[in-house]
């Protein structure tokens, strides 16, 4: 349980007290007016300075809660891999119809032990061809320094895109390729060859277009958990038969190949995906779409119950780094906890006793209307290094209220 998450609830509670409306939002009405004033008459006086401070306060609190040191400032060139978007959409249980066009197999095994998924593109300036070889062999370095120390990586995969090659059926048997993935244990030097170890391999036929996933967990765990030097991975594509007519044109491991198809490189380039857990809360188990809980009508509408509260990330100007969702229904708890406490108010024996005492001595307060059940949401965002992260945040949504 992180104290940070309690903090959001405190903010929400405060704003309920400040606003007192049924449909509050992230910044209390007063703060919102101040922000509007600030935007209207830029650079004028004490009030704008105040609202600036207010906004900064909110930001700091929320960043702390998300475990970020500072507000990410994504560059214009930041790319959101469609794999991460699809993963988010499957994970958050969007409408069935829109999920049907996603061909992605949800990585159930990897996510069952992870609450954070990160994606990385390689550093193109460090790309190299390690040593003489007949087959295309390229070294890729993925900079994993943005993985925080408290995040334990349990698995990692390398995703490569390969394209179908049209060929007369007579040439069918020439279409077999082997894709080998190595970890570089010792880089090429003047005196010696590079030392590599095989991580994963697959025999494929170039008759289909699809992503191939390779297990690179041992290497990534060595670099992150064991703090061993990261000399990168080597991807090698070999042809089983000598006729090398399509040499290097099949698997997208280089920006320049195949000729004339460079434009979609940002989406089709190799992608390293890590699955890790920072010890906070539950793993990314796939959520079934939540059916709205039936709120049965009560005798007294003023009693403790759940109210709508939509938190809009654009209120704090965060829609540039939070890719999805644009906001979410957080809800809040508000209402009376009258004597005697009824069963449906989810109270405890202690709350019942406290309410009883209050009825005879009003200097002892009544029980409070508070969240008794909270659930998590997943968020897709760009971190400080333009890397795309999918993370599960616990205790973000009120599921039930009660008198405690
Ligand atoms: C990896 O990224 C970090 C943070 O951006 C940077 O400081 C570091 O120099 C990078 N390392 C390499 C090898 O590019
Ligand atoms: C492609 O070739 C493989 C390997 O022989 C075969 O198993 C598969 O059915 C073929 N797929 C298509 C779409 O032709
Ligand atoms: C009510 O409770 C307060 C606080 O415990 C106590 O000081 C006070 O004596 C109580 N009053 C009565 C009438 O029991
Ligand atoms: C009590 O909790 C249940 C489940 O957590 C919830 O469905 C219900 O709405 C809660 N009662 C109130 C008054 O919120």
JSON list of N, CA and C in Angstrom, two decimals, residues 177-228:
[
{"chain": "A", "resi": 177, "resn": "UNK", "atom": "N", "xyz": [14.11, -19.12, -43.98]},
{"chain": "A", "resi": 177, "resn": "UNK", "atom": "CA", "xyz": [15.15, -18.32, -43.33]},
{"chain": "A", "resi": 177, "resn": "UNK", "atom": "C", "xyz": [15.27, -18.77, -41.89]},
{"chain": "A", "resi": 178, "resn": "UNK", "atom": "N", "xyz": [16.43, -18.57, -41.34]},
{"chain": "A", "resi": 178, "resn": "UNK", "atom": "CA", "xyz": [16.56, -18.76, -39.90]},
{"chain": "A", "resi": 178, "resn": "UNK", "atom": "C", "xyz": [16.93, -17.42, -39.30]},
{"chain": "A", "resi": 179, "resn": "UNK", "atom": "N", "xyz": [16.21, -17.06, -38.24]},
{"chain": "A", "resi": 179, "resn": "UNK", "atom": "CA", "xyz": [16.51, -15.81, -37.53]},
{"chain": "A", "resi": 179, "resn": "UNK", "atom": "C", "xyz": [17.15, -16.20, -36.20]},
{"chain": "A", "resi": 180, "resn": "UNK", "atom": "N", "xyz": [18.37, -15.73, -35.98]},
{"chain": "A", "resi": 180, "resn": "UNK", "atom": "CA", "xyz": [19.08, -16.02, -34.73]},
{"chain": "A", "resi": 180, "resn": "UNK", "atom": "C", "xyz": [19.25, -14.74, -33.92]},
{"chain": "A", "resi": 181, "resn": "UNK", "atom": "N", "xyz": [19.02, -14.82, -32.63]},
{"chain": "A", "resi": 181, "resn": "UNK", "atom": "CA", "xyz": [19.21, -13.67, -31.75]},
{"chain": "A", "resi": 181, "resn": "UNK", "atom": "C", "xyz": [20.31, -14.02, -30.75]},
{"chain": "A", "resi": 182, "resn": "UNK", "atom": "N", "xyz": [21.35, -13.20, -30.69]},
{"chain": "A", "resi": 182, "resn": "UNK", "atom": "CA", "xyz": [22.46, -13.44, -29.78]},
{"chain": "A", "resi": 182, "resn": "UNK", "atom": "C", "xyz": [22.59, -12.28, -28.80]},
{"chain": "A", "resi": 183, "resn": "UNK", "atom": "N", "xyz": [23.17, -12.59, -27.64]},
{"chain": "A", "resi": 183, "resn": "UNK", "atom": "CA", "xyz": [23.61, -11.51, -26.76]},
{"chain": "A", "resi": 183, "resn": "UNK", "atom": "C", "xyz": [25.11, -11.34, -26.96]},
{"chain": "A", "resi": 184, "resn": "UNK", "atom": "N", "xyz": [25.55, -10.09, -27.01]},
{"chain": "A", "resi": 184, "resn": "UNK", "atom": "CA", "xyz": [26.99, -9.83, -27.14]},
{"chain": "A", "resi": 184, "resn": "UNK", "atom": "C", "xyz": [27.59, -9.87, -25.74]},
{"chain": "A", "resi": 185, "resn": "UNK", "atom": "N", "xyz": [28.43, -10.87, -25.50]},
{"chain": "A", "resi": 185, "resn": "UNK", "atom": "CA", "xyz": [29.06, -10.99, -24.18]},
{"chain": "A", "resi": 185, "resn": "UNK", "atom": "C", "xyz": [30.32, -10.13, -24.12]},
{"chain": "A", "resi": 186, "resn": "UNK", "atom": "N", "xyz": [31.05, -10.10, -25.23]},
{"chain": "A", "resi": 186, "resn": "UNK", "atom": "CA", "xyz": [32.27, -9.30, -25.30]},
{"chain": "A", "resi": 186, "resn": "UNK", "atom": "C", "xyz": [32.30, -8.67, -26.69]},
{"chain": "A", "resi": 187, "resn": "UNK", "atom": "N", "xyz": [32.37, -7.34, -26.77]},
{"chain": "A", "resi": 187, "resn": "UNK", "atom": "CA", "xyz": [32.29, -6.71, -28.09]},
{"chain": "A", "resi": 187, "resn": "UNK", "atom": "C", "xyz": [33.55, -6.96, -28.92]},
{"chain": "A", "resi": 188, "resn": "UNK", "atom": "N", "xyz": [33.41, -6.76, -30.19]},
{"chain": "A", "resi": 188, "resn": "UNK", "atom": "CA", "xyz": [34.52, -6.88, -31.14]},
{"chain": "A", "resi": 188, "resn": "UNK", "atom": "C", "xyz": [35.63, -5.91, -30.74]},
{"chain": "A", "resi": 189, "resn": "UNK", "atom": "N", "xyz": [36.86, -6.40, -30.74]},
{"chain": "A", "resi": 189, "resn": "UNK", "atom": "CA", "xyz": [37.97, -5.47, -30.45]},
{"chain": "A", "resi": 189, "resn": "UNK", "atom": "C", "xyz": [39.04, -5.68, -31.51]},
{"chain": "A", "resi": 190, "resn": "UNK", "atom": "N", "xyz": [40.11, -4.89, -31.42]},
{"chain": "A", "resi": 190, "resn": "UNK", "atom": "CA", "xyz": [41.17, -5.01, -32.43]},
{"chain": "A", "resi": 190, "resn": "UNK", "atom": "C", "xyz": [41.80, -6.38, -32.39]},
{"chain": "A", "resi": 191, "resn": "UNK", "atom": "N", "xyz": [41.86, -6.94, -31.16]},
{"chain": "A", "resi": 191, "resn": "UNK", "atom": "CA", "xyz": [42.57, -8.20, -31.01]},
{"chain": "A", "resi": 191, "resn": "UNK", "atom": "C", "xyz": [41.69, -9.44, -31.20]},
{"chain": "A", "resi": 192, "resn": "UNK", "atom": "N", "xyz": [40.39, -9.30, -30.88]},
{"chain": "A", "resi": 192, "resn": "UNK", "atom": "CA", "xyz": [39.59, -10.53, -30.92]},
{"chain": "A", "resi": 192, "resn": "UNK", "atom": "C", "xyz": [38.22, -10.31, -31.53]},
{"chain": "A", "resi": 193, "resn": "UNK", "atom": "N", "xyz": [37.65, -11.42, -31.94]},
{"chain": "A", "resi": 193, "resn": "UNK", "atom": "CA", "xyz": [36.28, -11.45, -32.45]},
{"chain": "A", "resi": 193, "resn": "UNK", "atom": "C", "xyz": [35.31, -11.15, -31.31]},
{"chain": "A", "resi": 194, "resn": "UNK", "atom": "N", "xyz": [34.11, -10.73, -31.68]},
{"chain": "A", "resi": 194, "resn": "UNK", "atom": "CA", "xyz": [33.08, -10.55, -30.66]},
{"chain": "A", "resi": 194, "resn": "UNK", "atom": "C", "xyz": [32.67, -11.92, -30.12]},
{"chain": "A", "resi": 195, "resn": "UNK", "atom": "N", "xyz": [32.38, -11.98, -28.83]},
{"chain": "A", "resi": 195, "resn": "UNK", "atom": "CA", "xyz": [31.89, -13.23, -28.25]},
{"chain": "A", "resi": 195, "resn": "UNK", "atom": "C", "xyz": [30.39, -13.08, -28.03]},
{"chain": "A", "resi": 196, "resn": "UNK", "atom": "N", "xyz": [29.63, -14.01, -28.60]},
{"chain": "A", "resi": 196, "resn": "UNK", "atom": "CA", "xyz": [28.17, -13.94, -28.47]},
{"chain": "A", "resi": 196, "resn": "UNK", "atom": "C", "xyz": [27.63, -15.25, -27.93]},
{"chain": "A", "resi": 197, "resn": "UNK", "atom": "N", "xyz": [26.41, -15.20, -27.38]},
{"chain": "A", "resi": 197, "resn": "UNK", "atom": "CA", "xyz": [25.73, -16.45, -27.03]},
{"chain": "A", "resi": 197, "resn": "UNK", "atom": "C", "xyz": [24.32, -16.42, -27.60]},
{"chain": "A", "resi": 198, "resn": "UNK", "atom": "N", "xyz": [23.88, -17.57, -28.07]},
{"chain": "A", "resi": 198, "resn": "UNK", "atom": "CA", "xyz": [22.57, -17.65, -28.71]},
{"chain": "A", "resi": 198, "resn": "UNK", "atom": "C", "xyz": [21.47, -17.57, -27.66]},
{"chain": "A", "resi": 199, "resn": "UNK", "atom": "N", "xyz": [20.48, -16.67, -27.88]},
{"chain": "A", "resi": 199, "resn": "UNK", "atom": "CA", "xyz": [19.36, -16.53, -26.95]},
{"chain": "A", "resi": 199, "resn": "UNK", "atom": "C", "xyz": [18.11, -17.24, -27.48]},
{"chain": "A", "resi": 200, "resn": "UNK", "atom": "N", "xyz": [17.85, -17.06, -28.78]},
{"chain": "A", "resi": 200, "resn": "UNK", "atom": "CA", "xyz": [16.63, -17.63, -29.35]},
{"chain": "A", "resi": 200, "resn": "UNK", "atom": "C", "xyz": [16.83, -17.76, -30.86]},
{"chain": "A", "resi": 201, "resn": "UNK", "atom": "N", "xyz": [16.12, -18.68, -31.46]},
{"chain": "A", "resi": 201, "resn": "UNK", "atom": "CA", "xyz": [16.25, -18.91, -32.90]},
{"chain": "A", "resi": 201, "resn": "UNK", "atom": "C", "xyz": [14.93, -19.41, -33.45]},
{"chain": "A", "resi": 202, "resn": "UNK", "atom": "N", "xyz": [14.69, -19.11, -34.73]},
{"chain": "A", "resi": 202, "resn": "UNK", "atom": "CA", "xyz": [13.43, -19.59, -35.33]},
{"chain": "A", "resi": 202, "resn": "UNK", "atom": "C", "xyz": [13.60, -19.77, -36.82]},
{"chain": "A", "resi": 203, "resn": "UNK", "atom": "N", "xyz": [13.01, -20.86, -37.32]},
{"chain": "A", "resi": 203, "resn": "UNK", "atom": "CA", "xyz": [12.99, -21.11, -38.76]},
{"chain": "A", "resi": 203, "resn": "UNK", "atom": "C", "xyz": [11.67, -20.59, -39.30]},
{"chain": "A", "resi": 204, "resn": "UNK", "atom": "N", "xyz": [11.74, -19.71, -40.28]},
{"chain": "A", "resi": 204, "resn": "UNK", "atom": "CA", "xyz": [10.50, -19.12, -40.82]},
{"chain": "A", "resi": 204, "resn": "UNK", "atom": "C", "xyz": [10.48, -19.24, -42.34]},
{"chain": "A", "resi": 205, "resn": "UNK", "atom": "N", "xyz": [9.31, -19.13, -42.90]},
{"chain": "A", "resi": 205, "resn": "UNK", "atom": "CA", "xyz": [9.18, -19.08, -44.35]},
{"chain": "A", "resi": 205, "resn": "UNK", "atom": "C", "xyz": [8.65, -17.71, -44.73]},
{"chain": "A", "resi": 206, "resn": "UNK", "atom": "N", "xyz": [9.18, -17.13, -45.80]},
{"chain": "A", "resi": 206, "resn": "UNK", "atom": "CA", "xyz": [8.80, -15.75, -46.09]},
{"chain": "A", "resi": 206, "resn": "UNK", "atom": "C", "xyz": [7.46, -15.63, -46.83]},
{"chain": "A", "resi": 207, "resn": "UNK", "atom": "N", "xyz": [6.58, -16.61, -46.63]},
{"chain": "A", "resi": 207, "resn": "UNK", "atom": "CA", "xyz": [5.28, -16.53, -47.31]},
{"chain": "A", "resi": 207, "resn": "UNK", "atom": "C", "xyz": [4.24, -15.72, -46.51]},
{"chain": "A", "resi": 208, "resn": "UNK", "atom": "N", "xyz": [4.58, -15.21, -45.34]},
{"chain": "A", "resi": 208, "resn": "UNK", "atom": "CA", "xyz": [3.62, -14.40, -44.58]},
{"chain": "A", "resi": 208, "resn": "UNK", "atom": "C", "xyz": [4.26, -13.12, -44.06]},
{"chain": "A", "resi": 209, "resn": "UNK", "atom": "N", "xyz": [3.39, -12.15, -43.76]},
{"chain": "A", "resi": 209, "resn": "UNK", "atom": "CA", "xyz": [3.82, -10.91, -43.14]},
{"chain": "A", "resi": 209, "resn": "UNK", "atom": "C", "xyz": [3.35, -10.94, -41.70]},
{"chain": "A", "resi": 210, "resn": "UNK", "atom": "N", "xyz": [4.27, -10.80, -40.76]},
{"chain": "A", "resi": 210, "resn": "UNK", "atom": "CA", "xyz": [3.86, -10.82, -39.35]},
{"chain": "A", "resi": 210, "resn": "UNK", "atom": "C", "xyz": [5.03, -10.41, -38.44]},
{"chain": "A", "resi": 211, "resn": "UNK", "atom": "N", "xyz": [4.69, -10.18, -37.18]},
{"chain": "A", "resi": 211, "resn": "UNK", "atom": "CA", "xyz": [5.72, -9.93, -36.18]},
{"chain": "A", "resi": 211, "resn": "UNK", "atom": "C", "xyz": [6.17, -11.25, -35.59]},
{"chain": "A", "resi": 212, "resn": "UNK", "atom": "N", "xyz": [7.48, -11.39, -35.36]},
{"chain": "A", "resi": 212, "resn": "UNK", "atom": "CA", "xyz": [8.01, -12.56, -34.66]},
{"chain": "A", "resi": 212, "resn": "UNK", "atom": "C", "xyz": [8.51, -12.09, -33.30]},
{"chain": "A", "resi": 213, "resn": "UNK", "atom": "N", "xyz": [8.23, -12.88, -32.28]},
{"chain": "A", "resi": 213, "resn": "UNK", "atom": "CA", "xyz": [8.65, -12.53, -30.93]},
{"chain": "A", "resi": 213, "resn": "UNK", "atom": "C", "xyz": [9.73, -13.49, -30.44]},
{"chain": "A", "resi": 214, "resn": "UNK", "atom": "N", "xyz": [10.82, -12.93, -29.95]},
{"chain": "A", "resi": 214, "resn": "UNK", "atom": "CA", "xyz": [11.92, -13.75, -29.46]},
{"chain": "A", "resi": 214, "resn": "UNK", "atom": "C", "xyz": [12.15, -13.47, -27.98]},
{"chain": "A", "resi": 215, "resn": "UNK", "atom": "N", "xyz": [12.47, -14.54, -27.26]},
{"chain": "A", "resi": 215, "resn": "UNK", "atom": "CA", "xyz": [12.70, -14.41, -25.82]},
{"chain": "A", "resi": 215, "resn": "UNK", "atom": "C", "xyz": [14.14, -13.96, -25.56]},
{"chain": "A", "resi": 216, "resn": "UNK", "atom": "N", "xyz": [14.28, -12.75, -25.01]},
{"chain": "A", "resi": 216, "resn": "UNK", "atom": "CA", "xyz": [15.62, -12.25, -24.69]},
{"chain": "A", "resi": 216, "resn": "UNK", "atom": "C", "xyz": [15.75, -11.99, -23.18]},
{"chain": "A", "resi": 217, "resn": "UNK", "atom": "N", "xyz": [14.91, -12.68, -22.41]},
{"chain": "A", "resi": 217, "resn": "UNK", "atom": "CA", "xyz": [14.89, -12.46, -20.95]},
{"chain": "A", "resi": 217, "resn": "UNK", "atom": "C", "xyz": [16.27, -12.64, -20.30]},
{"chain": "A", "resi": 218, "resn": "UNK", "atom": "N", "xyz": [17.01, -13.72, -20.59]},
{"chain": "A", "resi": 218, "resn": "UNK", "atom": "CA", "xyz": [18.29, -13.92, -19.88]},
{"chain": "A", "resi": 218, "resn": "UNK", "atom": "C", "xyz": [19.21, -12.71, -20.01]},
{"chain": "A", "resi": 219, "resn": "UNK", "atom": "N", "xyz": [19.28, -12.12, -21.21]},
{"chain": "A", "resi": 219, "resn": "UNK", "atom": "CA", "xyz": [20.17, -10.97, -21.42]},
{"chain": "A", "resi": 219, "resn": "UNK", "atom": "C", "xyz": [19.68, -9.76, -20.65]},
{"chain": "A", "resi": 220, "resn": "UNK", "atom": "N", "xyz": [18.39, -9.46, -20.77]},
{"chain": "A", "resi": 220, "resn": "UNK", "atom": "CA", "xyz": [17.86, -8.25, -20.14]},
{"chain": "A", "resi": 220, "resn": "UNK", "atom": "C", "xyz": [17.93, -8.36, -18.61]},
{"chain": "A", "resi": 221, "resn": "UNK", "atom": "N", "xyz": [17.71, -9.56, -18.08]},
{"chain": "A", "resi": 221, "resn": "UNK", "atom": "CA", "xyz": [17.81, -9.74, -16.63]},
{"chain": "A", "resi": 221, "resn": "UNK", "atom": "C", "xyz": [19.26, -9.56, -16.18]},
{"chain": "A", "resi": 222, "resn": "UNK", "atom": "N", "xyz": [20.22, -10.04, -17.00]},
{"chain": "A", "resi": 222, "resn": "UNK", "atom": "CA", "xyz": [21.63, -9.84, -16.67]},
{"chain": "A", "resi": 222, "resn": "UNK", "atom": "C", "xyz": [21.96, -8.34, -16.64]},
{"chain": "A", "resi": 223, "resn": "UNK", "atom": "N", "xyz": [21.45, -7.58, -17.60]},
{"chain": "A", "resi": 223, "resn": "UNK", "atom": "CA", "xyz": [21.77, -6.14, -17.66]},
{"chain": "A", "resi": 223, "resn": "UNK", "atom": "C", "xyz": [21.12, -5.35, -16.54]},
{"chain": "A", "resi": 224, "resn": "UNK", "atom": "N", "xyz": [19.89, -5.73, -16.18]},
{"chain": "A", "resi": 224, "resn": "UNK", "atom": "CA", "xyz": [19.16, -4.90, -15.21]},
{"chain": "A", "resi": 224, "resn": "UNK", "atom": "C", "xyz": [19.39, -5.42, -13.79]},
{"chain": "A", "resi": 225, "resn": "UNK", "atom": "N", "xyz": [18.99, -6.65, -13.50]},
{"chain": "A", "resi": 225, "resn": "UNK", "atom": "CA", "xyz": [19.06, -7.17, -12.14]},
{"chain": "A", "resi": 225, "resn": "UNK", "atom": "C", "xyz": [20.51, -7.40, -11.72]},
{"chain": "A", "resi": 226, "resn": "UNK", "atom": "N", "xyz": [21.30, -8.04, -12.61]},
{"chain": "A", "resi": 226, "resn": "UNK", "atom": "CA", "xyz": [22.67, -8.38, -12.25]},
{"chain": "A", "resi": 226, "resn": "UNK", "atom": "C", "xyz": [23.66, -7.27, -12.56]},
{"chain": "A", "resi": 227, "resn": "UNK", "atom": "N", "xyz": [23.17, -6.15, -13.13]},
{"chain": "A", "resi": 227, "resn": "UNK", "atom": "CA", "xyz": [24.01, -4.97, -13.41]},
{"chain": "A", "resi": 227, "resn": "UNK", "atom": "C", "xyz": [25.24, -5.29, -14.25]},
{"chain": "A", "resi": 228, "resn": "UNK", "atom": "N", "xyz": [25.12, -6.25, -15.18]},
{"chain": "A", "resi": 228, "resn": "UNK", "atom": "CA", "xyz": [26.23, -6.57, -16.08]},
{"chain": "A", "resi": 228, "resn": "UNK", "atom": "C", "xyz": [26.22, -5.59, -17.25]}
]
